[in-house]
Amino acid sequence: MNPPIQLAAAAPAPSPPTARQPILTGVLKGTAIYAAATFFIKALNFFLLPLYTRYLAPRDYGVVSLAEIIALLVATIFGLGLDAALPRLYFEHADDPRQQRLCVSSILRLGLLLALAAALASFVAGDALQHWFAVKWQLPFFPYIALAVGAALAMQAAQFRLALFQVEMRPRAFAALTAFGFILTAVAVIALVILFPHGAAGMLLGKLLAAGISAAIALVLLRSWLSSGWQWNMAREALGLSVPLMPHQLTALGLVVADRFFIARYRTLDEVGVYSLAYTCGMAMFLITSSLMRAWSPAFYQQAQSEDMKAELGSLISLLAGGLSLVAIAGICISPLAARLLDNRYQAAMRVIPLVVLAYLLHAMFALFQLPIMQSKRSGFIFGASAVALASNLALNLLWIPRWGVYGAAWASVAAYAVEAGATYFAAQAVWPLAYRRGQIAAGLLLAALLAAATQFTHGMLESMLLAAFGSAVGALAIWTMSLRKTFRSWS
């Protein structure tokens, strides 16, 4: 994430249309590779879900979900947001390779040291809090939370290597390491859940074993970066950028996890399991968004250096937002039919999945709108938007979950992400305004919301099939739109 570069005093000449095409071409190629790996992983995971639901009861899924949420909280707190600082400082020192390597090495060493400290602190505190976890959440620290924390911290090394692949614009290497880690996890989990059934503990142990192997491979791949030295000034620079983002990361995490704890508190672990499975299915939208952002973020920061390219960024973001809306509409329409593949114990997820997809679409809008704020170095606005959204989410969860359970939690997530996206948009326009196509963005979001609401009244197979057919048609339109043929033709 690089800051804007001051231009010469002379007015810059407008960039020719042919210069813009490589930007989108690079973004689309990167997105295609990231998405191919994502869809490969998601497809395998989707086909495994019906199998898992036959061997794991909803309560088991609830245990796994709560344990992994606590582990994610530990990893986020001790990670200090360094993974967010790495891309920005990588480009900050791009003109001096030696300084760049020294900076990256310092960040990596600090991050790995923090992960080790987190592991030690967690196991010491976990022993003391064992009884509290067991009474409060019906979830003992050992073995469940301990296994999840170990896996989350082991994955820190892999995440650093993936972040470097991203800023180096090496999507194929990113995809290869991601796919390898998933296959490893799937094999371990199948062995310990299906072949040698150990329930929730087996799933968590399988993920820990896979994370450990992935971390070892990542460290080998990072050895050239880790050997470039250490400088406290570089680490301090990274902390100066990352620590102010911590409140935002924690509030963003709260948006994702708070509902599970409310469901566990006011309902049952079985409902936590159903809700968590619905989120796993609906997360396809999040994975598509993250694939796009991995390709788009470096391109955005690179092009934001030029004032003459700034005028194009709003149109490009609007185009990407429209494509994401079409993809989400397809997912919303298809999900009720796809959910029928799950075990009967999880059929309540059929109405939750479309709402999760809608919530992640709104989160995708936030992800697009927050880039100008990061470019302006006014990250405090991101925290403000997330804090308002979290407060809304907590209040709505408290009101709706005791009465409507998982459906109340899903609608609360939709409302909170809508607040976050809206607040981020207005903040971004205040600090680094862009010319968006607001009507196009609003139309896509409105149609997605109406169709998600319609799925709440879809119960029969015929209704599900009609919605799926409509969603497939919209999905085909999304693929055509994302090809940007008309845009390329107008720029040629």
XYZ file of C-alpha atoms in Angstrom:
492
model
C 0.000 0.000 0.000
C 1.966 2.955 -1.232
C 1.234 6.633 -0.604
C 0.560 9.050 -3.439
C 3.685 10.289 -5.176
C 3.993 14.027 -5.716
C 3.907 14.875 -9.411
C 5.987 17.421 -11.222
C 4.768 20.987 -11.323
C 3.748 20.658 -14.960
C 0.210 19.459 -15.497
C 0.217 15.743 -16.228
C -0.879 14.629 -19.636
C -3.951 12.415 -19.610
C -3.071 8.779 -19.935
C -4.043 7.282 -23.279
C -6.883 4.765 -23.359
C -4.496 1.969 -24.271
C -2.566 2.564 -21.029
C -5.628 1.793 -18.959
C -6.324 -1.614 -20.430
C -3.277 -3.335 -18.819
C -4.523 -2.206 -15.388
C -7.827 -3.997 -15.754
C -6.211 -6.872 -17.607
C -3.771 -7.408 -14.740
C -6.518 -7.146 -12.140
C -8.748 -9.571 -14.020
C -5.941 -12.059 -14.604
C -4.967 -11.936 -10.946
C -8.595 -12.189 -9.876
C -9.099 -15.162 -12.202
C -6.149 -17.025 -10.685
C -7.104 -16.189 -7.094
C -10.712 -17.093 -7.862
C -9.728 -20.354 -9.582
C -7.894 -21.468 -6.452
C -10.766 -20.212 -4.314
C -13.400 -22.032 -6.332
C -11.303 -25.192 -6.400
C -11.073 -25.075 -2.631
C -14.693 -24.046 -2.187
C -15.936 -26.736 -4.562
C -14.071 -29.443 -2.676
C -15.235 -28.038 0.636
C -18.818 -27.861 -0.608
C -18.784 -31.510 -1.676
C -17.309 -32.447 1.697
C -19.974 -30.584 3.698
C -22.764 -33.147 3.131
C -20.284 -35.806 4.233
C -19.256 -33.898 7.350
C -22.884 -33.238 8.307
C -23.497 -36.982 8.445
C -20.648 -37.557 10.892
C -20.805 -34.349 12.922
C -23.891 -33.342 14.869
C -24.909 -29.651 14.912
C -23.522 -29.451 18.439
C -20.108 -30.593 17.158
C -20.148 -27.804 14.579
C -21.084 -25.390 17.353
C -18.093 -26.493 19.448
C -15.705 -26.156 16.504
C -17.094 -22.734 15.616
C -16.792 -21.247 19.106
C -13.299 -22.698 19.609
C -12.064 -21.277 16.305
C -13.606 -17.877 17.046
C -11.739 -17.657 20.351
C -8.542 -18.740 18.583
C -9.056 -16.084 15.914
C -9.462 -13.465 18.633
C -6.159 -14.523 20.219
C -4.345 -14.467 16.875
C -5.771 -11.035 16.009
C -4.802 -9.447 19.329
C -1.253 -10.799 19.333
C -0.787 -10.244 15.590
C -1.031 -6.457 16.114
C -2.236 -6.014 12.527
C 1.216 -6.551 11.022
C -0.230 -8.389 8.036
C -2.018 -5.144 7.087
C 1.186 -3.071 7.402
C 3.304 -5.414 5.280
C 1.800 -4.562 1.847
C 1.925 -0.802 2.493
C 5.577 -0.767 3.596
C 6.606 -3.205 0.875
C 5.644 -0.572 -1.708
C 6.909 2.284 0.503
C 10.476 0.981 0.079
C 10.086 -0.337 -3.468
C 12.756 2.052 -4.807
C 15.415 0.657 -2.441
C 15.555 -3.182 -2.583
C 17.950 -3.473 0.370
C 15.742 -1.358 2.613
C 12.707 -3.214 1.348
C 14.126 -6.593 2.319
C 15.272 -5.265 5.690
C 11.804 -3.873 6.360
C 10.045 -7.116 5.385
C 12.490 -9.197 7.424
C 11.932 -7.037 10.505
C 8.145 -7.343 10.181
C 8.315 -11.112 9.691
C 10.582 -11.660 12.686
C 8.401 -9.517 14.921
C 5.249 -11.275 13.730
C 6.629 -14.767 14.330
C 7.904 -13.772 17.770
C 4.456 -12.437 18.681
C 2.841 -15.703 17.527
C 5.164 -17.696 19.797
C 4.398 -15.379 22.726
C 0.675 -15.772 22.026
C 0.938 -19.556 22.146
C 2.714 -19.516 25.502
C 0.350 -16.941 27.018
C -2.752 -18.756 25.775
C -1.829 -22.111 27.250
C -0.884 -20.581 30.592
C -4.109 -18.538 30.753
C -6.158 -21.411 29.342
C -5.295 -23.659 32.229
C -6.482 -20.988 34.655
C -9.678 -20.301 32.669
C -10.543 -23.944 31.984
C -13.449 -24.031 34.447
C -14.826 -20.626 33.344
C -14.980 -21.679 29.681
C -16.632 -24.973 30.569
C -19.349 -23.309 32.689
C -19.963 -20.149 30.640
C -19.929 -21.601 27.122
C -20.103 -25.366 27.749
C -16.719 -25.433 26.029
C -13.601 -26.534 27.978
C -10.283 -24.973 26.973
C -8.593 -28.372 26.732
C -8.745 -29.915 24.199
C -11.025 -27.801 21.996
C -9.829 -24.211 22.382
C -6.193 -25.301 22.799
C -6.235 -27.145 19.461
C -7.893 -24.216 17.698
C -5.428 -21.676 19.134
C -2.477 -23.817 18.076
C -3.802 -24.057 14.506
C -4.547 -20.330 14.249
C -1.083 -19.310 15.445
C 0.677 -21.872 13.253
C -1.127 -20.404 10.253
C 0.459 -16.992 10.919
C 3.626 -18.067 9.102
C 1.635 -19.236 6.097
C -0.347 -15.980 6.070
C 2.855 -13.922 5.944
C 4.111 -15.935 2.963
C 0.734 -15.528 1.240
C 0.778 -11.763 1.899
C 4.190 -11.529 0.230
C 2.998 -13.549 -2.762
C 0.159 -11.042 -3.050
C 2.302 -7.878 -3.016
C 4.838 -9.534 -5.326
C 1.872 -10.065 -7.671
C 2.487 -13.814 -7.857
C -1.092 -15.134 -7.838
C -0.078 -18.578 -9.120
C 2.256 -19.154 -6.179
C -0.450 -17.841 -3.844
C -2.987 -20.227 -5.348
C -0.611 -23.196 -5.165
C 0.203 -22.708 -1.469
C -3.457 -22.073 -0.608
C -4.646 -25.172 -2.463
C -1.944 -27.324 -0.877
C -2.940 -26.165 2.599
C -6.603 -26.889 1.957
C -5.977 -30.368 0.577
C -3.763 -31.141 3.542
C -6.489 -29.946 5.913
C -9.191 -31.930 4.115
C -7.164 -35.147 4.241
C -6.401 -34.725 7.956
C -9.994 -33.861 8.848
C -11.458 -36.755 6.836
C -9.068 -39.122 8.572
C -9.942 -37.911 12.072
C -13.667 -37.278 11.581
C -14.762 -40.053 9.215
C -12.159 -42.829 9.120
C -11.261 -42.615 12.812
C -14.229 -40.701 14.264
C -13.243 -38.258 16.990
C -16.011 -35.687 16.499
C -15.244 -32.010 17.076
C -11.839 -32.777 18.625
C -10.901 -34.777 15.514
C -11.746 -31.880 13.201
C -9.737 -29.412 15.292
C -6.783 -31.796 15.582
C -6.789 -32.365 11.826
C -6.676 -28.616 11.220
C -3.808 -28.242 13.706
C -1.726 -30.935 11.986
C -2.307 -29.361 8.570
C -1.521 -25.886 9.889
C 1.743 -27.113 11.403
C 2.902 -28.646 8.127
C 1.851 -25.526 6.173
C 3.738 -23.314 8.634
C 6.910 -25.386 8.215
C 6.696 -25.093 4.428
C 6.005 -21.348 4.658
C 9.064 -20.807 6.846
C 11.228 -22.570 4.276
C 9.790 -20.330 1.558
C 10.408 -17.252 3.739
C 14.025 -18.047 4.556
C 15.490 -15.555 2.058
C 13.341 -12.765 3.500
C 13.994 -13.745 7.116
C 17.749 -13.714 6.547
C 17.797 -10.051 5.493
C 18.378 -8.716 9.002
C 16.547 -6.862 11.727
C 16.115 -3.169 12.476
C 13.932 -1.902 15.268
C 13.145 1.327 13.400
C 11.583 -0.728 10.613
C 9.527 -2.778 13.075
C 8.457 0.416 14.853
C 7.387 1.933 11.545
C 5.234 -1.134 10.885
C 3.701 -0.957 14.361
C 2.975 2.734 13.872
C 0.892 1.825 10.859
C -0.641 -1.431 12.107
C -1.515 -0.733 15.743
C -3.970 2.100 14.904
C -5.788 -0.464 12.740
C -6.191 -2.868 15.661
C -9.417 -1.293 16.962
C -10.870 -1.669 13.475
C -9.728 -5.298 13.202
C -11.245 -6.123 16.578
C -14.518 -4.415 15.764
C -14.589 -6.144 12.379
C -13.974 -9.444 14.148
C -16.747 -8.606 16.571
C -19.107 -8.154 13.631
C -18.313 -11.704 12.514
C -18.283 -13.543 15.837
C -20.579 -11.766 18.284
C -23.704 -13.511 17.015
C -22.287 -16.978 17.794
C -21.792 -16.058 21.428
C -25.292 -14.586 21.644
C -26.734 -17.759 20.107
C -24.724 -19.909 22.544
C -25.896 -17.736 25.440
C -29.594 -17.465 24.591
C -30.195 -20.566 22.468
C -28.172 -23.817 22.118
C -24.874 -25.095 20.717
C -26.921 -26.992 18.130
C -28.153 -23.681 16.734
C -24.582 -22.345 16.800
C -23.648 -25.337 14.644
C -26.463 -24.746 12.121
C -25.605 -21.040 11.912
C -21.891 -21.752 11.513
C -22.568 -24.221 8.709
C -24.736 -21.629 6.953
C -21.862 -19.146 7.212
C -19.470 -21.731 5.780
C -21.737 -22.149 2.751
C -22.395 -18.435 2.355
C -18.711 -17.635 2.679
C -18.334 -18.350 -1.038
C -19.251 -14.672 -1.491
C -16.497 -13.603 0.894
C -13.965 -15.786 -0.910
C -14.881 -14.214 -4.244
C -14.502 -10.757 -2.725
C -11.137 -11.588 -1.162
C -9.916 -12.996 -4.488
C -10.873 -9.757 -6.195
C -9.338 -7.580 -3.479
C -6.034 -9.464 -3.561
C -5.704 -8.550 -7.224
C -7.344 -5.126 -7.052
C -5.665 -3.665 -3.932
C -2.084 -3.585 -5.317
C -3.398 -2.196 -8.619
C -5.422 0.476 -6.794
C -2.495 1.691 -4.692
C -0.200 1.650 -7.682
C -2.546 3.692 -9.859
C -3.488 6.067 -7.036
C -0.011 7.567 -7.332
C -1.091 9.398 -10.503
C -3.635 12.196 -10.326
C -4.759 11.570 -13.897
C -5.623 7.951 -13.013
C -7.608 8.962 -9.935
C -10.514 10.006 -12.176
C -10.757 6.443 -13.490
C -10.689 4.684 -10.122
C -14.278 5.557 -9.203
C -15.593 4.071 -12.453
C -13.514 0.947 -12.026
C -14.709 0.408 -8.443
C -18.312 0.911 -9.582
C -17.821 -1.687 -12.283
C -16.348 -4.171 -9.805
C -19.174 -3.481 -7.339
C -21.745 -4.205 -10.056
C -20.068 -7.477 -10.950
C -19.968 -8.540 -7.300
C -23.680 -7.756 -6.952
C -24.508 -10.022 -9.885
C -22.395 -12.827 -8.417
C -24.159 -12.416 -5.057
C -27.597 -12.486 -6.725
C -26.673 -15.771 -8.376
C -25.545 -17.200 -5.037
C -28.672 -16.002 -3.238
C -30.939 -17.688 -5.778
C -29.032 -20.972 -5.990
C -28.359 -21.492 -2.264
C -31.852 -22.738 -1.202
C -31.598 -25.581 -3.708
C -27.973 -26.372 -2.863
C -28.777 -26.458 0.875
C -31.034 -29.479 0.289
C -27.871 -31.575 -0.101
C -27.152 -31.189 3.609
C -28.189 -33.660 6.272
C -31.754 -33.152 7.512
C -30.464 -31.927 10.881
C -29.108 -28.820 9.108
C -32.129 -27.905 6.949
C -32.690 -24.715 8.952
C -29.584 -23.387 7.206
C -31.513 -23.215 3.908
C -33.053 -19.832 4.783
C -29.936 -18.484 6.511
C -27.429 -18.962 3.662
C -28.982 -16.332 1.311
C -28.872 -13.761 4.119
C -25.214 -14.573 4.756
C -24.457 -14.049 1.055
C -26.219 -10.677 1.176
C -24.273 -9.691 4.290
C -20.981 -10.573 2.610
C -21.975 -8.554 -0.470
C -22.408 -5.517 1.758
C -19.054 -6.305 3.356
C -17.553 -6.380 -0.140
C -18.790 -2.800 -0.649
C -16.997 -1.840 2.555
C -13.812 -3.510 1.289
C -13.943 -1.490 -1.941
C -14.773 1.828 -0.236
C -12.082 1.555 2.441
C -9.213 1.609 -0.077
C -9.397 5.398 -0.626
C -9.366 5.887 3.146
C -6.210 3.788 3.456
C -4.673 5.731 0.585
C -5.351 8.977 2.473
C -3.723 7.500 5.626
C -6.881 8.305 7.611
C -7.473 4.776 8.889
C -9.282 6.091 11.950
C -12.377 6.545 9.789
C -12.373 2.805 9.078
C -12.434 2.097 12.791
C -15.253 4.587 13.270
C -17.385 2.942 10.605
C -16.736 -0.529 12.003
C -17.419 0.628 15.576
C -20.834 2.026 14.613
C -21.607 -1.203 12.739
C -20.537 -3.339 15.706
C -22.715 -1.338 18.100
C -25.666 -1.834 15.732
C -24.916 -5.539 15.451
C -24.720 -6.069 19.209
C -27.966 -4.204 19.837
C -29.849 -6.082 17.114
C -28.434 -9.444 18.202
C -29.598 -8.764 21.741
C -33.083 -7.909 20.479
C -33.560 -10.526 17.777
C -31.599 -13.676 18.730
C -33.582 -14.544 21.906
C -36.782 -14.381 19.847
C -35.817 -15.550 16.339
C -32.570 -17.454 16.890
C -30.348 -17.943 13.837
C -32.695 -15.932 11.570
C -32.473 -12.930 13.869
C -28.679 -13.257 13.885
C -28.547 -13.351 10.079
C -30.715 -10.242 9.639
C -28.668 -8.440 12.294
C -25.522 -9.177 10.264
C -27.149 -7.802 7.098
C -28.148 -4.587 8.875
C -24.730 -4.123 10.511
C -22.775 -4.635 7.279
C -25.103 -2.175 5.535
C -24.290 0.411 8.207
C -20.565 -0.305 7.849
C -20.612 0.015 4.053
C -22.620 3.232 4.148
C -20.473 4.878 6.809
C -17.287 3.893 4.994
C -18.571 5.292 1.708
C -19.333 8.718 3.218
C -16.033 8.798 5.098
C -14.081 7.896 1.954
C -15.835 10.605 -0.032
C -14.883 13.113 2.657
C -11.143 12.329 2.704
C -10.349 11.011 -0.825
C -13.416 11.474 -3.059
C -13.950 9.432 -6.211
C -16.589 9.678 -8.940
C -18.665 6.514 -8.413
C -21.628 5.376 -10.487
C -23.918 5.425 -7.487
C -27.093 4.452 -9.332
C -25.483 1.293 -10.694
C -24.177 0.273 -7.286
C -27.511 0.991 -5.545
C -29.529 -0.960 -8.136
C -27.393 -4.084 -7.693
C -27.642 -3.946 -3.910
C -31.407 -3.377 -3.974
C -32.054 -6.336 -6.275
C -29.870 -8.603 -4.133
C -31.744 -7.535 -0.981
C -35.173 -8.162 -2.557
C -34.191 -11.641 -3.734
C -32.691 -12.521 -0.347
C -35.981 -11.520 1.270
C -37.861 -13.663 -1.268
C -35.865 -16.755 -0.275
C -37.358 -16.533 3.207
C -40.686 -17.587 1.672
C -39.226 -20.367 -0.495
C -40.045 -23.786 0.939
C -40.869 -26.229 -1.874
C -38.557 -27.893 -4.374
C -40.245 -26.200 -7.363
C -39.752 -22.729 -5.889
C -36.112 -23.536 -5.145
C -35.537 -24.771 -8.689
C -37.089 -21.651 -10.230
C -34.940 -19.416 -8.078
C -31.869 -21.501 -8.959
C -32.621 -21.142 -12.683
C -32.903 -17.379 -12.291
C -29.694 -17.305 -10.285
C -27.855 -19.321 -12.926
C -28.929 -16.837 -15.599
C -27.751 -13.933 -13.468
C -24.484 -15.748 -12.799
C -23.895 -16.107 -16.534
C -24.553 -12.377 -16.885
C -22.038 -11.692 -14.114
C -19.335 -13.636 -15.930
C -20.064 -11.700 -19.093
C -20.030 -8.376 -17.230
C -16.748 -9.134 -15.486
C -15.169 -9.793 -18.878
C -15.502 -6.018 -19.473
C -15.819 -6.405 -23.217
C -17.637 -3.142 -23.683
C -15.142 -1.283 -21.537
C -12.168 -2.663 -23.435
C -13.886 -1.868 -26.727
C -14.520 1.741 -25.698
C -10.891 2.174 -24.665
C -9.430 0.695 -27.837
